[in-house]
Amino acid sequence: MLLLEERIKALNAVKKDGAGLDYYDFVRWCSKTWQTVEGIYGADDPRVEELRTLALFNCSCNASMQALILAEDYHARLISFIDEIREGMAG
């Protein structure tokens, strides 16, 4: 849980860019987050693949706004992973 919480905190530190998030800073955050989730669940886990499919388009048009929207999706998924872990510990 702590590793996932660290990634959420790191998401808040992604640089802002105009109306959204800095594209390249967000891509770096995604890469580290994928590695963290893979380390927790294993490379073959569907959660890892799910996060990797939440990707930015190659086009840089409106990339900062896309990054902001995707950051919200990532945040929600990481929170759900933490909730799953908590449920598993309680059950």
Tab-separated table of N, CA and C in Angstrom:
chain	number	residue	atom	x	y	z
A	1	MET	N	0.823	-1.186	0.000
A	1	MET	CA	0.000	0.000	0.000
A	1	MET	C	0.870	1.255	0.000
A	2	LEU	N	1.950	1.198	0.747
A	2	LEU	CA	2.812	2.376	0.840
A	2	LEU	C	3.401	2.763	-0.515
A	3	LEU	N	3.778	1.770	-1.302
A	3	LEU	CA	4.331	2.060	-2.622
A	3	LEU	C	3.302	2.738	-3.517
A	4	LEU	N	2.071	2.276	-3.459
A	4	LEU	CA	1.008	2.892	-4.254
A	4	LEU	C	0.705	4.300	-3.755
A	5	GLU	N	0.700	4.475	-2.452
A	5	GLU	CA	0.473	5.812	-1.896
A	5	GLU	C	1.586	6.769	-2.302
A	6	GLU	N	2.822	6.271	-2.379
A	6	GLU	CA	3.940	7.105	-2.832
A	6	GLU	C	3.740	7.550	-4.273
A	7	ARG	N	3.232	6.650	-5.118
A	7	ARG	CA	2.990	7.016	-6.517
A	7	ARG	C	1.890	8.065	-6.620
A	8	ILE	N	0.880	7.972	-5.756
A	8	ILE	CA	-0.183	8.986	-5.754
A	8	ILE	C	0.397	10.336	-5.342
A	9	LYS	N	1.226	10.346	-4.316
A	9	LYS	CA	1.861	11.601	-3.893
A	9	LYS	C	2.740	12.161	-5.008
A	10	ALA	N	3.452	11.283	-5.701
A	10	ALA	CA	4.315	11.726	-6.800
A	10	ALA	C	3.486	12.310	-7.943
A	11	LEU	N	2.263	11.813	-8.117
A	11	LEU	CA	1.387	12.349	-9.160
A	11	LEU	C	1.072	13.815	-8.877
A	12	ASN	N	0.924	14.153	-7.618
A	12	ASN	CA	0.653	15.548	-7.258
A	12	ASN	C	1.847	16.456	-7.548
A	13	ALA	N	3.024	15.863	-7.710
A	13	ALA	CA	4.230	16.642	-7.977
A	13	ALA	C	4.538	16.778	-9.468
A	14	VAL	N	3.724	16.155	-10.322
A	14	VAL	CA	3.942	16.283	-11.767
A	14	VAL	C	3.759	17.753	-12.144
A	15	LYS	N	4.677	18.252	-12.936
A	15	LYS	CA	4.659	19.665	-13.326
A	15	LYS	C	3.374	20.024	-14.068
A	16	LYS	N	2.911	21.211	-13.814
A	16	LYS	CA	1.733	21.735	-14.517
A	16	LYS	C	2.198	22.418	-15.796
A	17	ASP	N	1.343	22.356	-16.810
A	17	ASP	CA	1.689	22.954	-18.099
A	17	ASP	C	0.418	23.528	-18.715
A	18	GLY	N	0.241	24.810	-18.630
A	18	GLY	CA	-0.939	25.433	-19.218
A	18	GLY	C	-2.208	24.927	-18.548
A	19	ALA	N	-3.065	24.294	-19.324
A	19	ALA	CA	-4.354	23.824	-18.820
A	19	ALA	C	-4.290	22.414	-18.259
A	20	GLY	N	-3.119	21.826	-18.211
A	20	GLY	CA	-3.018	20.443	-17.751
A	20	GLY	C	-1.685	20.152	-17.102
A	21	LEU	N	-1.166	18.968	-17.418
A	21	LEU	CA	0.095	18.504	-16.849
A	21	LEU	C	1.161	18.455	-17.937
A	22	ASP	N	2.395	18.672	-17.544
A	22	ASP	CA	3.500	18.562	-18.481
A	22	ASP	C	3.550	17.132	-19.030
A	23	TYR	N	3.457	17.013	-20.340
A	23	TYR	CA	3.375	15.719	-21.015
A	23	TYR	C	4.530	14.796	-20.633
A	24	TYR	N	5.762	15.296	-20.738
A	24	TYR	CA	6.931	14.445	-20.517
A	24	TYR	C	7.118	14.098	-19.047
A	25	ASP	N	6.785	15.003	-18.174
A	25	ASP	CA	6.861	14.707	-16.744
A	25	ASP	C	5.826	13.636	-16.381
A	26	PHE	N	4.648	13.732	-16.981
A	26	PHE	CA	3.610	12.727	-16.727
A	26	PHE	C	4.019	11.365	-17.287
A	27	VAL	N	4.630	11.334	-18.460
A	27	VAL	CA	5.098	10.070	-19.049
A	27	VAL	C	6.130	9.416	-18.131
A	28	ARG	N	7.041	10.208	-17.566
A	28	ARG	CA	8.018	9.659	-16.615
A	28	ARG	C	7.316	9.086	-15.390
A	29	TRP	N	6.311	9.803	-14.891
A	29	TRP	CA	5.551	9.313	-13.740
A	29	TRP	C	4.874	7.984	-14.088
A	30	CYS	N	4.270	7.897	-15.273
A	30	CYS	CA	3.606	6.655	-15.711
A	30	CYS	C	4.589	5.491	-15.725
A	31	SER	N	5.754	5.709	-16.288
A	31	SER	CA	6.749	4.650	-16.381
A	31	SER	C	7.117	4.113	-15.000
A	32	LYS	N	7.377	4.996	-14.057
A	32	LYS	CA	7.707	4.568	-12.699
A	32	LYS	C	6.528	3.879	-12.033
A	33	THR	N	5.332	4.348	-12.329
A	33	THR	CA	4.133	3.743	-11.736
A	33	THR	C	3.917	2.343	-12.283
A	34	TRP	N	4.113	2.154	-13.591
A	34	TRP	CA	3.983	0.817	-14.173
A	34	TRP	C	4.964	-0.142	-13.509
A	35	GLN	N	6.199	0.306	-13.324
A	35	GLN	CA	7.215	-0.540	-12.688
A	35	GLN	C	6.820	-0.889	-11.255
A	36	THR	N	6.275	0.069	-10.547
A	36	THR	CA	5.861	-0.171	-9.164
A	36	THR	C	4.738	-1.188	-9.104
A	37	VAL	N	3.726	-1.016	-9.924
A	37	VAL	CA	2.577	-1.933	-9.924
A	37	VAL	C	3.022	-3.320	-10.379
A	38	GLU	N	3.906	-3.385	-11.355
A	38	GLU	CA	4.434	-4.676	-11.806
A	38	GLU	C	5.209	-5.356	-10.681
A	39	GLY	N	5.957	-4.591	-9.909
A	39	GLY	CA	6.697	-5.145	-8.785
A	39	GLY	C	5.782	-5.684	-7.690
A	40	ILE	N	4.636	-5.067	-7.526
A	40	ILE	CA	3.681	-5.501	-6.499
A	40	ILE	C	2.910	-6.734	-6.951
A	41	TYR	N	2.382	-6.693	-8.162
A	41	TYR	CA	1.472	-7.737	-8.627
A	41	TYR	C	2.099	-8.774	-9.554
A	42	GLY	N	3.234	-8.462	-10.142
A	42	GLY	CA	3.848	-9.362	-11.118
A	42	GLY	C	3.508	-8.933	-12.535
A	43	ALA	N	4.397	-9.241	-13.453
A	43	ALA	CA	4.272	-8.773	-14.836
A	43	ALA	C	3.033	-9.310	-15.550
A	44	ASP	N	2.532	-10.476	-15.147
A	44	ASP	CA	1.411	-11.088	-15.840
A	44	ASP	C	0.049	-10.690	-15.281
A	45	ASP	N	0.038	-9.850	-14.265
A	45	ASP	CA	-1.223	-9.472	-13.635
A	45	ASP	C	-2.016	-8.510	-14.532
A	46	PRO	N	-3.340	-8.712	-14.608
A	46	PRO	CA	-4.180	-7.836	-15.446
A	46	PRO	C	-4.133	-6.362	-15.026
A	47	ARG	N	-3.841	-6.092	-13.763
A	47	ARG	CA	-3.776	-4.693	-13.305
A	47	ARG	C	-2.648	-3.947	-14.020
A	48	VAL	N	-1.549	-4.635	-14.230
A	48	VAL	CA	-0.405	-4.031	-14.912
A	48	VAL	C	-0.798	-3.672	-16.342
A	49	GLU	N	-1.408	-4.615	-17.024
A	49	GLU	CA	-1.832	-4.376	-18.403
A	49	GLU	C	-2.879	-3.270	-18.468
A	50	GLU	N	-3.770	-3.245	-17.507
A	50	GLU	CA	-4.808	-2.213	-17.464
A	50	GLU	C	-4.175	-0.818	-17.399
A	51	LEU	N	-3.177	-0.654	-16.543
A	51	LEU	CA	-2.532	0.650	-16.435
A	51	LEU	C	-1.774	1.001	-17.701
A	52	ARG	N	-1.151	0.014	-18.304
A	52	ARG	CA	-0.389	0.287	-19.527
A	52	ARG	C	-1.306	0.688	-20.682
A	53	THR	N	-2.545	0.248	-20.659
A	53	THR	CA	-3.470	0.632	-21.727
A	53	THR	C	-3.986	2.055	-21.543
A	54	LEU	N	-3.843	2.603	-20.344
A	54	LEU	CA	-4.184	4.008	-20.124
A	54	LEU	C	-2.994	4.836	-20.590
A	55	ALA	N	-2.903	5.024	-21.877
A	55	ALA	CA	-1.716	5.686	-22.428
A	55	ALA	C	-2.109	6.963	-23.159
A	56	LEU	N	-1.147	7.838	-23.251
A	56	LEU	CA	-1.348	9.066	-24.004
A	56	LEU	C	-1.251	8.783	-25.496
A	57	PHE	N	-1.975	9.553	-26.267
A	57	PHE	CA	-1.879	9.434	-27.709
A	57	PHE	C	-0.528	9.974	-28.166
A	58	ASN	N	-0.060	9.501	-29.307
A	58	ASN	CA	1.230	9.957	-29.831
A	58	ASN	C	1.192	11.419	-30.261
A	59	CYS	N	0.038	11.893	-30.606
A	59	CYS	CA	-0.100	13.279	-31.036
A	59	CYS	C	0.074	14.210	-29.837
A	60	SER	N	0.858	15.248	-30.014
A	60	SER	CA	1.079	16.183	-28.918
A	60	SER	C	-0.026	17.237	-28.832
A	61	CYS	N	-0.991	17.162	-29.732
A	61	CYS	CA	-2.103	18.103	-29.701
A	61	CYS	C	-2.874	17.930	-28.400
A	62	ASN	N	-2.979	18.991	-27.648
A	62	ASN	CA	-3.747	18.970	-26.403
A	62	ASN	C	-3.209	17.949	-25.398
A	63	ALA	N	-1.923	17.643	-25.475
A	63	ALA	CA	-1.321	16.604	-24.631
A	63	ALA	C	-1.401	16.944	-23.153
A	64	SER	N	-1.275	18.204	-22.795
A	64	SER	CA	-1.310	18.554	-21.370
A	64	SER	C	-2.688	18.305	-20.777
A	65	MET	N	-3.743	18.547	-21.541
A	65	MET	CA	-5.096	18.279	-21.050
A	65	MET	C	-5.343	16.768	-20.997
A	66	GLN	N	-4.871	16.033	-22.004
A	66	GLN	CA	-4.991	14.570	-21.988
A	66	GLN	C	-4.283	13.992	-20.772
A	67	ALA	N	-3.105	14.514	-20.468
A	67	ALA	CA	-2.340	14.035	-19.316
A	67	ALA	C	-3.115	14.280	-18.029
A	68	LEU	N	-3.769	15.416	-17.922
A	68	LEU	CA	-4.566	15.723	-16.733
A	68	LEU	C	-5.731	14.752	-16.583
A	69	ILE	N	-6.408	14.473	-17.672
A	69	ILE	CA	-7.540	13.532	-17.647
A	69	ILE	C	-7.058	12.137	-17.292
A	70	LEU	N	-5.960	11.700	-17.901
A	70	LEU	CA	-5.414	10.379	-17.595
A	70	LEU	C	-4.916	10.294	-16.157
A	71	ALA	N	-4.388	11.378	-15.641
A	71	ALA	CA	-3.921	11.395	-14.249
A	71	ALA	C	-5.090	11.101	-13.311
A	72	GLU	N	-6.252	11.622	-13.623
A	72	GLU	CA	-7.441	11.339	-12.811
A	72	GLU	C	-7.791	9.857	-12.874
A	73	ASP	N	-7.689	9.267	-14.058
A	73	ASP	CA	-7.948	7.826	-14.210
A	73	ASP	C	-6.933	6.999	-13.420
A	74	TYR	N	-5.667	7.360	-13.533
A	74	TYR	CA	-4.621	6.649	-12.791
A	74	TYR	C	-4.852	6.762	-11.289
A	75	HIS	N	-5.183	7.948	-10.839
A	75	HIS	CA	-5.428	8.166	-9.409
A	75	HIS	C	-6.545	7.242	-8.925
A	76	ALA	N	-7.630	7.194	-9.662
A	76	ALA	CA	-8.767	6.343	-9.279
A	76	ALA	C	-8.361	4.869	-9.241
A	77	ARG	N	-7.594	4.427	-10.236
A	77	ARG	CA	-7.175	3.018	-10.268
A	77	ARG	C	-6.231	2.697	-9.112
A	78	LEU	N	-5.297	3.580	-8.813
A	78	LEU	CA	-4.367	3.324	-7.710
A	78	LEU	C	-5.115	3.268	-6.381
A	79	ILE	N	-6.099	4.132	-6.212
A	79	ILE	CA	-6.928	4.091	-5.002
A	79	ILE	C	-7.669	2.758	-4.931
A	80	SER	N	-8.184	2.278	-6.056
A	80	SER	CA	-8.906	0.993	-6.044
A	80	SER	C	-7.952	-0.163	-5.726
A	81	PHE	N	-6.696	-0.085	-6.188
A	81	PHE	CA	-5.719	-1.120	-5.843
A	81	PHE	C	-5.459	-1.121	-4.335
A	82	ILE	N	-5.332	0.066	-3.750
A	82	ILE	CA	-5.124	0.169	-2.303
A	82	ILE	C	-6.325	-0.416	-1.563
A	83	ASP	N	-7.525	-0.103	-2.035
A	83	ASP	CA	-8.740	-0.649	-1.403
A	83	ASP	C	-8.774	-2.174	-1.486
A	84	GLU	N	-8.360	-2.735	-2.639
A	84	GLU	CA	-8.302	-4.192	-2.791
A	84	GLU	C	-7.348	-4.811	-1.773
A	85	ILE	N	-6.204	-4.172	-1.596
A	85	ILE	CA	-5.214	-4.684	-0.653
A	85	ILE	C	-5.777	-4.641	0.773
A	86	ARG	N	-6.417	-3.530	1.101
A	86	ARG	CA	-7.014	-3.409	2.442
A	86	ARG	C	-8.072	-4.476	2.677
A	87	GLU	N	-8.919	-4.705	1.676
A	87	GLU	CA	-9.953	-5.726	1.784
A	87	GLU	C	-9.322	-7.109	1.980
A	88	GLY	N	-8.248	-7.373	1.247
A	88	GLY	CA	-7.555	-8.652	1.361
A	88	GLY	C	-6.935	-8.851	2.731
A	89	MET	N	-6.474	-7.766	3.328
A	89	MET	CA	-5.882	-7.851	4.655
A	89	MET	C	-6.957	-8.060	5.734
A	90	ALA	N	-8.136	-7.500	5.484
A	90	ALA	CA	-9.225	-7.604	6.463
A	90	ALA	C	-9.919	-8.966	6.377
A	91	GLY	N	-9.887	-9.540	5.189
A	91	GLY	CA	-10.632	-10.777	4.961
A	91	GLY	C	-9.813	-11.959	5.101
